[in-house]
Amino acid sequence: MTKRLALLGTGTLGVTAAIVLGTAAAASAHVEADATSTAANSYTTATFSVPHGCDGSPTTKLVFQVPESVIEVTPTVNPNWTITKATEPYTAPSSSTASDEESEAGAERVTSVTYTAKTPLPADERDTFALSFALPDGKPGDRVSFPVVQTCEQGSVDWDQAQESGKAEPEHPAPSIVLTAASTASGDDDDATTATASDASTTTSAQPDLVGRFLGLGGLLVGAVGLVVAVAATRRRDAAK
């Protein structure tokens, strides 16, 4: 009886472990984004990892939807995939005051980037895809989401469900970047420039003092020489008498 209970306990632990591990694997099997910078208004490179196929089917294509707050995207070459970009006409909000060059640069906006596999990616293998772009302005905690459509030899998965901080993660969350505070590096540069200008001003104002000192020293030397000459002349006259 004791042996049977021990076997039942072992079996229960095994099933529980399998459920826990299976849940953890499913939770970590999302398309996720890892960014080099998360500061608002900064330039970043986001690397998207695709860890599995569609229910065991190899992946053949990935379409990354670009949010409206991001204008231009530069995809990184992946030798196993071909890349295409879709664009749409775009007019910058400040186009009325922008230069012709800026207006021309903002004439189109990238709406999606598609990676098509040269050879289907096996479901038990992973790959990464990197996109470079400028993050938009925003408050810390704001999300910049890139919904992804993953197409496989059999079936597809839409990773497009919005994520909200503090709430349970949806079944198919869209990969996203959580913004942090904008960098203050430019302010540091301004302070450094001000300090440099102050130092230069101090140096400039100090130069006349040095010149005055040298002139004063020169006057003392000339006076000393004159005194010596006068004393020598007086002695010569006294000797002549």
XYZ file of N, CA and C in Angstrom:
723
model
N 0.828 -1.202 0.000
C 0.000 0.000 0.000
C 0.867 1.259 0.000
N 1.883 1.250 0.864
C 2.794 2.396 0.937
C 3.502 2.611 -0.390
N 3.905 1.513 -1.024
C 4.610 1.601 -2.309
C 3.699 2.191 -3.372
N 2.388 1.766 -3.331
C 1.444 2.268 -4.324
C 1.230 3.767 -4.144
N 1.115 4.224 -2.867
C 0.958 5.651 -2.613
C 2.168 6.445 -3.090
N 3.351 5.842 -2.890
C 4.572 6.512 -3.333
C 4.584 6.672 -4.844
N 4.140 5.617 -5.547
C 4.087 5.687 -7.010
C 3.080 6.720 -7.480
N 1.897 6.752 -6.772
C 0.883 7.741 -7.141
C 1.401 9.156 -6.905
N 2.118 9.350 -5.787
C 2.672 10.675 -5.496
C 3.684 11.091 -6.539
N 4.543 10.138 -6.926
C 5.546 10.438 -7.954
C 4.877 10.795 -9.264
N 3.835 10.039 -9.618
C 3.128 10.321 -10.863
C 2.484 11.689 -10.843
N 1.880 12.045 -9.699
C 1.243 13.359 -9.581
C 2.254 14.483 -9.734
N 3.415 14.338 -9.097
C 4.472 15.342 -9.221
C 4.939 15.469 -10.663
N 5.022 14.330 -11.354
C 5.461 14.350 -12.752
C 4.481 15.109 -13.632
N 3.181 14.844 -13.425
C 2.152 15.535 -14.214
C 2.176 17.030 -13.923
N 2.289 17.371 -12.620
C 2.336 18.786 -12.235
C 3.535 19.487 -12.859
N 4.700 18.838 -12.823
C 5.900 19.423 -13.417
C 5.724 19.623 -14.913
N 5.102 18.639 -15.561
C 4.889 18.746 -17.005
C 3.986 19.917 -17.330
N 2.929 20.104 -16.515
C 2.016 21.220 -16.751
C 2.729 22.551 -16.557
N 3.512 22.653 -15.471
C 4.230 23.892 -15.185
C 5.225 24.208 -16.289
N 6.014 23.217 -16.693
C 7.011 23.427 -17.733
C 6.348 23.752 -19.063
N 5.240 23.070 -19.333
C 4.531 23.344 -20.576
C 3.987 24.755 -20.604
N 3.464 25.208 -19.465
C 2.952 26.574 -19.379
C 4.065 27.587 -19.549
N 5.222 27.319 -18.904
C 6.360 28.225 -19.029
C 6.838 28.278 -20.463
N 6.875 27.126 -21.139
C 7.325 27.094 -22.534
C 6.381 27.883 -23.413
N 5.067 27.730 -23.168
C 4.091 28.462 -23.970
C 4.215 29.957 -23.732
N 4.479 30.346 -22.470
C 4.581 31.768 -22.152
C 5.804 32.392 -22.778
N 6.868 31.610 -22.940
C 8.109 32.155 -23.485
C 8.202 31.992 -24.992
N 7.141 31.457 -25.591
C 7.175 31.162 -27.020
C 6.607 32.283 -27.870
N 6.446 33.477 -27.301
C 5.906 34.596 -28.052
C 6.975 35.236 -28.923
N 6.533 36.012 -29.916
C 7.460 36.858 -30.669
C 7.747 38.064 -29.784
N 9.001 38.269 -29.413
C 9.362 39.323 -28.474
C 10.355 40.289 -29.101
N 10.391 41.519 -28.549
C 11.291 42.561 -29.046
C 12.273 42.968 -27.957
N 13.541 43.085 -28.336
C 14.591 43.528 -27.424
C 15.268 44.733 -28.071
N 15.135 45.935 -27.466
C 15.612 47.179 -28.079
C 16.913 47.667 -27.451
N 17.778 48.267 -28.280
C 19.041 48.812 -27.775
C 18.817 50.078 -26.969
N 17.719 50.798 -27.244
C 17.363 51.990 -26.482
C 15.844 52.055 -26.374
N 15.359 52.472 -25.210
C 13.920 52.614 -25.010
C 13.535 54.063 -24.690
N 14.504 54.983 -24.726
C 14.227 56.382 -24.407
C 13.406 57.035 -25.513
N 12.395 57.808 -25.128
C 11.573 58.513 -26.107
C 12.448 59.411 -26.976
N 12.113 59.473 -28.271
C 12.823 60.301 -29.247
C 14.251 59.815 -29.539
N 14.587 58.619 -29.109
C 15.933 58.104 -29.381
C 15.910 57.159 -30.578
N 17.085 56.925 -31.150
C 17.209 55.976 -32.259
C 17.539 54.613 -31.661
N 16.863 53.580 -32.137
C 17.029 52.259 -31.550
C 17.046 51.180 -32.616
N 17.557 50.012 -32.241
C 17.472 48.809 -33.068
C 16.753 47.749 -32.254
N 15.589 47.336 -32.745
C 14.790 46.330 -32.054
C 15.010 44.972 -32.710
N 15.374 43.994 -31.912
C 15.582 42.626 -32.397
C 14.392 41.766 -31.991
N 13.699 41.227 -32.980
C 12.521 40.391 -32.737
C 12.933 38.922 -32.844
N 12.610 38.144 -31.825
C 12.949 36.722 -31.829
C 11.697 35.902 -32.098
N 11.846 34.917 -32.996
C 10.745 34.014 -33.337
C 11.176 32.614 -32.926
N 10.644 32.100 -31.796
C 11.166 30.854 -31.230
C 10.470 29.579 -31.682
N 9.394 29.671 -32.459
C 8.686 28.443 -32.817
C 7.808 28.670 -34.046
N 7.273 27.579 -34.596
C 6.373 27.668 -35.742
C 4.922 27.724 -35.311
N 4.018 27.417 -36.247
C 2.586 27.420 -35.971
C 2.140 25.983 -35.679
N 2.010 25.653 -34.390
C 1.597 24.295 -34.004
C 2.469 23.229 -34.660
N 3.782 23.481 -34.672
C 4.711 22.493 -35.209
C 5.001 22.626 -36.689
N 4.407 23.619 -37.360
C 4.642 23.807 -38.793
C 5.738 24.835 -39.023
N 6.654 24.611 -39.974
C 7.756 25.545 -40.244
C 7.251 26.923 -40.691
N 7.985 27.961 -40.283
C 7.624 29.342 -40.621
C 8.150 29.705 -42.006
N 7.285 30.336 -42.807
C 7.672 30.727 -44.172
C 7.725 32.235 -44.357
N 7.006 32.999 -43.524
C 6.969 34.451 -43.722
C 6.595 35.167 -42.430
N 7.156 36.357 -42.247
C 6.836 37.213 -41.103
C 6.587 38.627 -41.619
N 5.449 39.185 -41.258
C 5.117 40.554 -41.653
C 5.038 41.414 -40.397
N 5.940 42.405 -40.290
C 5.987 43.308 -39.143
C 5.218 44.579 -39.497
N 4.134 44.842 -38.786
C 3.360 46.054 -39.002
C 4.015 47.210 -38.245
N 4.207 48.335 -38.934
C 4.881 49.487 -38.331
C 3.828 50.462 -37.810
N 3.887 50.857 -36.536
C 2.896 51.799 -35.990
C 3.003 53.168 -36.657
N 1.910 53.918 -36.645
C 1.877 55.217 -37.310
C 2.865 56.209 -36.712
N 3.235 56.022 -35.457
C 4.165 56.948 -34.809
C 5.597 56.772 -35.281
N 5.868 55.704 -36.025
C 7.210 55.453 -36.576
C 7.143 55.684 -38.081
N 8.027 56.536 -38.605
C 7.956 56.919 -40.011
C 8.841 56.043 -40.889
N 10.107 55.994 -40.586
C 11.066 55.269 -41.422
C 11.671 54.106 -40.649
N 11.809 52.962 -41.319
C 12.371 51.761 -40.708
C 13.443 51.186 -41.628
N 14.567 50.796 -41.043
C 15.639 50.156 -41.802
C 15.785 48.714 -41.337
N 15.386 47.747 -42.166
C 15.525 46.338 -41.768
C 16.958 45.850 -41.929
N 17.397 44.990 -41.029
C 18.723 44.389 -41.100
C 18.671 43.129 -41.954
N 19.668 42.970 -42.805
C 19.709 41.827 -43.717
C 19.857 40.525 -42.928
N 19.053 39.543 -43.281
C 19.166 38.188 -42.752
C 19.376 37.275 -43.962
N 20.523 36.597 -44.053
C 20.845 35.826 -45.269
C 19.850 34.710 -45.584
N 19.045 34.306 -44.626
C 18.088 33.221 -44.852
C 16.719 33.711 -45.328
N 16.588 35.050 -45.442
C 15.288 35.624 -45.758
C 15.427 36.752 -46.780
N 14.392 36.964 -47.583
C 14.337 38.133 -48.467
C 13.476 39.193 -47.780
N 13.740 40.461 -48.095
C 13.078 41.569 -47.401
C 12.325 42.448 -48.399
N 11.107 42.814 -48.050
C 10.338 43.794 -48.817
C 9.698 44.774 -47.834
N 9.516 46.022 -48.305
C 8.871 47.045 -47.473
C 7.645 47.590 -48.195
N 6.592 47.847 -47.460
C 5.404 48.491 -47.998
C 5.351 49.915 -47.460
N 4.954 50.872 -48.298
C 4.894 52.272 -47.885
C 3.541 52.880 -48.269
N 3.280 54.048 -47.712
C 2.090 54.805 -48.060
C 2.444 56.281 -48.053
N 1.688 57.108 -48.776
C 1.964 58.554 -48.762
C 1.857 59.102 -47.351
N 2.727 60.051 -47.058
C 2.756 60.616 -45.714
C 3.054 62.104 -45.804
N 2.311 62.892 -45.062
C 2.539 64.329 -44.983
C 2.824 64.689 -43.545
N 3.999 65.234 -43.317
C 4.372 65.597 -41.950
C 3.466 66.707 -41.441
N 3.123 66.699 -40.159
C 2.250 67.748 -39.601
C 2.790 69.144 -39.795
N 4.135 69.276 -39.822
C 4.760 70.601 -39.958
C 5.245 70.848 -41.378
N 4.632 70.160 -42.376
C 5.126 70.270 -43.749
C 5.012 71.682 -44.292
N 4.082 72.492 -43.759
C 3.902 73.851 -44.248
C 5.096 74.735 -43.941
N 5.853 74.378 -42.900
C 7.021 75.175 -42.530
C 8.323 74.445 -42.801
N 8.228 73.197 -43.265
C 9.443 72.416 -43.507
C 10.072 72.795 -44.829
N 11.373 72.504 -44.957
C 12.071 72.770 -46.208
C 11.660 71.745 -47.251
N 12.013 72.019 -48.526
C 11.663 71.102 -49.607
C 12.301 69.742 -49.379
N 13.544 69.725 -48.883
C 14.246 68.464 -48.649
C 13.530 67.647 -47.579
N 13.104 68.307 -46.496
C 12.403 67.609 -45.425
C 11.048 67.091 -45.900
N 10.357 67.874 -46.731
C 9.059 67.450 -47.238
C 9.199 66.239 -48.129
N 10.266 66.231 -48.944
C 10.494 65.090 -49.827
C 10.810 63.840 -49.016
N 11.600 63.994 -47.944
C 11.964 62.845 -47.115
C 10.738 62.284 -46.397
N 9.757 63.147 -46.089
C 8.580 62.698 -45.376
C 7.412 62.363 -46.286
N 7.693 62.193 -47.583
C 6.617 61.934 -48.537
C 6.051 60.530 -48.410
N 6.829 59.606 -47.837
C 6.372 58.232 -47.687
C 6.639 57.741 -46.267
N 5.781 56.848 -45.818
C 5.951 56.223 -44.508
C 5.939 54.714 -44.682
N 6.866 54.027 -44.015
C 6.911 52.565 -44.072
C 5.776 52.009 -43.226
N 4.934 51.182 -43.822
C 3.795 50.602 -43.102
C 4.054 49.173 -42.642
N 4.927 48.463 -43.342
C 5.237 47.085 -42.941
C 6.548 46.632 -43.546
N 7.168 45.661 -42.875
C 8.395 45.026 -43.363
C 8.143 43.527 -43.380
N 8.386 42.904 -44.546
C 8.119 41.472 -44.690
C 9.413 40.701 -44.908
N 9.609 39.672 -44.096
C 10.713 38.730 -44.259
C 10.128 37.421 -44.800
N 10.592 36.988 -45.961
C 10.130 35.735 -46.572
C 11.272 34.732 -46.575
N 11.031 33.554 -46.029
C 12.090 32.549 -45.861
C 12.512 31.964 -47.204
N 13.829 31.882 -47.419
C 14.347 31.169 -48.587
C 14.163 29.668 -48.382
N 14.326 29.238 -47.145
C 14.035 27.862 -46.728
C 13.216 27.950 -45.452
N 12.054 27.309 -45.370
C 11.201 27.420 -44.174
C 11.967 27.155 -42.884
N 11.683 27.977 -41.870
C 12.330 27.840 -40.561
C 11.651 26.725 -39.782
N 12.385 25.652 -39.427
C 11.776 24.550 -38.662
C 11.146 25.043 -37.371
N 10.071 24.378 -36.968
C 9.325 24.807 -35.785
C 10.139 24.701 -34.501
N 11.165 23.855 -34.482
C 11.966 23.685 -33.270
C 13.254 24.504 -33.320
N 13.338 25.461 -34.236
C 14.495 26.341 -34.319
C 14.016 27.789 -34.269
N 14.902 28.689 -33.826
C 14.544 30.094 -33.708
C 15.413 30.950 -34.620
N 14.916 32.162 -34.898
C 15.691 33.119 -35.680
C 15.364 34.509 -35.167
N 16.191 35.502 -35.540
C 15.973 36.877 -35.085
C 15.936 37.822 -36.277
N 15.231 38.947 -36.092
C 15.046 39.936 -37.154
C 15.187 41.318 -36.528
N 16.060 42.154 -37.080
C 16.359 43.454 -36.475
C 15.858 44.598 -37.359
N 15.188 45.552 -36.723
C 14.696 46.745 -37.398
C 15.239 47.971 -36.668
N 15.756 48.934 -37.426
C 16.273 50.172 -36.838
C 15.319 51.314 -37.171
N 15.040 52.173 -36.183
C 14.105 53.271 -36.386
C 14.215 54.250 -35.226
N 13.555 55.398 -35.377
C 13.521 56.394 -34.310
C 12.249 56.209 -33.500
N 12.403 56.079 -32.195
C 11.239 55.964 -31.322
C 10.504 57.302 -31.255
N 9.190 57.272 -31.126
C 8.428 58.526 -31.071
C 8.536 59.184 -29.704
N 7.991 60.388 -29.625
C 7.893 61.072 -28.341
C 6.798 60.400 -27.514
N 6.921 60.465 -26.213
C 5.912 59.838 -25.357
C 6.321 59.873 -23.904
N 5.412 59.438 -23.053
C 5.663 59.400 -21.615
C 6.245 58.049 -21.224
N 7.029 57.994 -20.139
C 7.518 56.703 -19.655
C 6.347 55.754 -19.385
N 6.450 54.543 -19.887
C 5.376 53.565 -19.729
C 4.537 53.388 -20.974
N 4.599 54.350 -21.916
C 3.878 54.192 -23.181
C 4.477 53.037 -23.972
N 3.639 52.337 -24.725
C 4.096 51.196 -25.526
C 4.094 51.537 -27.017
N 5.136 51.084 -27.703
C 5.205 51.166 -29.159
C 5.144 49.726 -29.658
N 4.018 49.347 -30.230
C 3.772 47.947 -30.593
C 3.986 47.700 -32.085
N 4.540 46.523 -32.384
C 4.756 46.073 -33.751
C 4.020 44.740 -33.959
N 2.738 44.778 -34.313
C 2.016 43.529 -34.557
C 2.698 42.711 -35.656
N 2.732 41.401 -35.486
C 3.413 40.509 -36.430
C 2.452 39.415 -36.899
N 2.446 39.179 -38.208
C 1.705 38.053 -38.764
C 2.722 36.975 -39.139
N 2.650 35.845 -38.473
C 3.563 34.726 -38.721
C 2.844 33.687 -39.583
N 3.358 33.488 -40.802
C 2.750 32.526 -41.722
C 3.617 31.272 -41.787
N 2.986 30.115 -41.709
C 3.699 28.836 -41.732
C 3.236 27.999 -42.926
N 3.891 26.865 -43.117
C 3.465 25.972 -44.195
C 2.030 25.526 -43.986
N 1.644 25.401 -42.733
C 0.269 25.068 -42.395
C -0.213 26.022 -41.304
N -1.091 26.927 -41.678
C -1.653 27.859 -40.713
C -0.847 29.134 -40.546
N -1.312 30.008 -39.672
C -0.650 31.275 -39.371
C -1.073 31.731 -37.976
N -0.312 32.673 -37.423
C -0.608 33.227 -36.099
C -0.484 34.743 -36.181
N -1.485 35.455 -35.664
C -1.431 36.920 -35.591
C -1.015 37.327 -34.178
N 0.197 37.856 -34.080
C 0.685 38.358 -32.789
C 0.321 39.844 -32.748
N -0.924 40.137 -32.379
C -1.421 41.505 -32.496
C -2.249 41.982 -31.313
N -2.309 41.223 -30.241
C -3.118 41.626 -29.097
C -2.365 42.630 -28.228
N -3.065 43.700 -27.866
C -2.441 44.775 -27.089
C -2.101 44.301 -25.682
N -0.957 44.756 -25.194
C -0.534 44.450 -23.827
C -0.722 45.692 -22.961
N -1.135 45.490 -21.728
C -1.303 46.583 -20.789
C -0.525 46.271 -19.515
N 0.245 47.263 -19.074
C 1.061 47.068 -17.869
C 0.171 46.768 -16.667
N 0.579 45.782 -15.883
C -0.157 45.421 -14.682
C -1.294 44.455 -14.910
N -1.518 44.073 -16.175
C -2.587 43.126 -16.484
C -1.998 41.850 -17.066
N -2.790 40.785 -17.041
C -2.323 39.497 -17.553
C -2.007 39.597 -19.045
N -0.973 38.884 -19.437
C -0.567 38.904 -20.840
C -1.569 38.126 -21.693
N -1.969 38.682 -22.840
C -2.916 37.969 -23.703
C -2.270 36.752 -24.356
N -3.080 35.959 -25.034
C -2.581 34.728 -25.639
C -1.604 34.991 -26.775
N -1.875 36.004 -27.577
C -1.007 36.333 -28.714
C -0.642 37.824 -28.666
N 0.229 38.203 -27.720
C 0.571 39.623 -27.559
C 1.430 40.144 -28.709
N 1.186 41.389 -29.082
C 2.036 42.032 -30.079
C 3.358 42.413 -29.412
N 4.495 42.129 -30.040
C 5.771 42.558 -29.444
C 5.798 44.077 -29.331
N 6.304 44.585 -28.239
C 6.259 46.025 -28.009
C 7.486 46.499 -27.249
N 7.696 47.821 -27.309
C 8.783 48.478 -26.589
C 8.152 49.477 -25.626
N 8.505 49.379 -24.352
C 7.978 50.291 -23.341
C 8.919 51.499 -23.233
N 8.385 52.685 -23.499
C 9.211 53.890 -23.494
C 9.676 54.259 -22.086
N 10.884 54.805 -22.036
C 11.416 55.394 -20.807
C 11.641 56.884 -21.063
N 12.063 57.613 -20.036
C 12.237 59.060 -20.161
C 13.264 59.400 -21.242
N 13.015 60.513 -21.927
C 13.934 60.963 -22.970
C 15.294 61.281 -22.368
N 16.343 61.077 -23.155
C 17.706 61.320 -22.693
C 17.942 62.808 -22.487
N 18.746 63.161 -21.473
C 19.096 64.561 -21.204
C 20.519 64.861 -21.619
N 21.070 64.043 -22.513
C 22.466 64.224 -22.932
C 22.679 65.582 -23.557
N 21.659 66.079 -24.313
C 21.811 67.372 -24.976
C 21.980 68.488 -23.956
N 21.264 68.365 -22.805
C 21.410 69.355 -21.757
C 22.806 69.359 -21.180
N 23.405 68.179 -21.033
C 24.776 68.088 -20.532
C 25.733 68.762 -21.487
N 25.463 68.600 -22.813
C 26.326 69.226 -23.808
C 26.256 70.732 -23.689
N 25.020 71.257 -23.453
C 24.873 72.699 -23.313
C 25.652 73.200 -22.116
N 25.579 72.442 -20.992
C 26.321 72.836 -19.799
C 27.812 72.836 -20.062
N 28.274 71.820 -20.810
C 29.702 71.728 -21.122
C 30.128 72.906 -21.982
N 29.263 73.296 -22.956
C 29.572 74.425 -23.823
C 29.661 75.702 -23.015
N 28.719 75.885 -22.066
C 28.723 77.075 -21.219
C 29.979 77.138 -20.369
N 30.373 75.968 -19.815
C 31.573 75.917 -18.982
C 32.809 76.250 -19.790
N 32.872 75.744 -21.030
C 34.014 76.021 -21.899
C 34.108 77.498 -22.215
N 32.932 78.118 -22.511
C 32.910 79.545 -22.813
C 33.360 80.357 -21.614
N 32.936 79.932 -20.410
C 33.324 80.617 -19.188
C 34.819 80.526 -18.960
N 35.379 79.339 -19.205
C 36.822 79.154 -19.046
C 37.584 80.044 -20.007
N 37.087 80.137 -21.255
C 37.758 80.956 -22.265
C 37.725 82.417 -21.855
N 36.568 82.852 -21.305
C 36.446 84.234 -20.860
C 37.420 84.530 -19.734
N 37.544 83.589 -18.805
C 38.464 83.760 -17.681
C 39.906 83.863 -18.159
N 40.258 83.014 -19.144
C 41.612 83.027 -19.689
C 41.903 84.349 -20.364
N 40.889 84.845 -21.141
C 41.075 86.102 -21.865
C 41.269 87.256 -20.903
N 40.460 87.274 -19.826
C 40.570 88.367 -18.871
C 41.872 88.298 -18.091
N 42.462 87.120 -17.980
C 43.699 86.979 -17.220
C 44.907 87.445 -18.004
N 44.791 87.468 -19.344
C 45.950 87.819 -20.165
C 46.448 89.244 -19.922
N 45.560 90.273 -19.826
C 46.066 91.623 -19.549
C 46.838 91.701 -18.245
N 46.478 90.976 -17.205
C 47.207 90.992 -15.935
C 48.628 90.503 -16.126
N 48.820 89.452 -16.911
C 50.152 88.928 -17.159
C 50.992 89.954 -17.907
N 50.385 90.601 -18.895
C 51.121 91.617 -19.658
C 51.556 92.762 -18.748
N 50.631 93.193 -17.871
C 50.972 94.281 -16.957
C 52.122 93.914 -16.040
N 52.123 92.675 -15.599
C 53.205 92.242 -14.713
C 54.549 92.267 -15.426
N 54.533 91.775 -16.683
C 55.792 91.773 -17.439
C 56.290 93.193 -17.698
N 55.362 94.096 -18.016
C 55.773 95.495 -18.250
C 56.327 96.123 -16.979
N 55.689 95.834 -15.839
C 56.181 96.376 -14.569
C 57.575 95.870 -14.245
N 57.779 94.572 -14.482
C 59.092 93.988 -14.227
C 60.134 94.611 -15.132
N 59.738 94.836 -16.394
C 60.686 95.465 -17.317
C 61.054 96.862 -16.872
N 60.070 97.611 -16.353
C 60.355 98.971 -15.873
C 61.331 98.955 -14.705
N 61.141 98.009 -13.801
C 62.058 97.900 -12.659
C 63.485 97.623 -13.116
N 63.626 96.718 -14.121
C 64.960 96.396 -14.621
C 65.615 97.612 -15.261
N 64.814 98.360 -16.047
C 65.375 99.561 -16.699
C 65.812 100.576 -15.639
N 64.968 100.726 -14.592
C 65.336 101.674 -13.530
C 66.603 101.250 -12.815
N 66.761 99.956 -12.559
C 67.947 99.461 -11.868
C 69.193 99.711 -12.698
N 69.075 99.453 -14.013
C 70.234 99.685 -14.895
C 70.618 101.163 -14.894
N 69.601 102.026 -14.956
C 69.874 103.465 -14.942
C 70.579 103.900 -13.673
N 70.180 103.340 -12.539
C 70.799 103.683 -11.263
C 72.254 103.265 -11.230
N 72.545 102.055 -11.739
C 73.924 101.569 -11.775
C 74.780 102.482 -12.643
N 74.233 102.866 -13.805
C 74.993 103.744 -14.718
C 75.273 105.083 -14.048
N 74.276 105.627 -13.352
C 74.449 106.921 -12.689
C 75.522 106.836 -11.610
N 75.502 105.779 -10.806
C 76.494 105.615 -9.744
C 77.900 105.489 -10.340
N 78.015 104.737 -11.427
C 79.327 104.573 -12.065
C 79.851 105.895 -12.590
N 78.963 106.700 -13.181
C 79.372 108.005 -13.726
C 79.843 108.916 -12.596
N 79.160 108.898 -11.471
C 79.533 109.753 -10.329
C 80.913 109.366 -9.815
N 81.186 108.078 -9.748
C 82.488 107.622 -9.263
C 83.603 108.029 -10.215
N 83.305 107.992 -11.533
C 84.349 108.387 -12.495
C 84.676 109.869 -12.329
N 83.617 110.706 -12.107
C 83.877 112.137 -11.948
C 84.701 112.390 -10.687
N 84.354 111.663 -9.609
C 85.114 111.862 -8.369
C 86.556 111.420 -8.536
N 86.768 110.365 -9.272
C 88.142 109.900 -9.489
C 88.947 110.889 -10.329
N 88.284 111.543 -11.261
C 88.969 112.498 -12.161
C 89.432 113.718 -11.373
N 88.710 114.139 -10.335
C 89.111 115.278 -9.511
C 90.335 114.947 -8.705
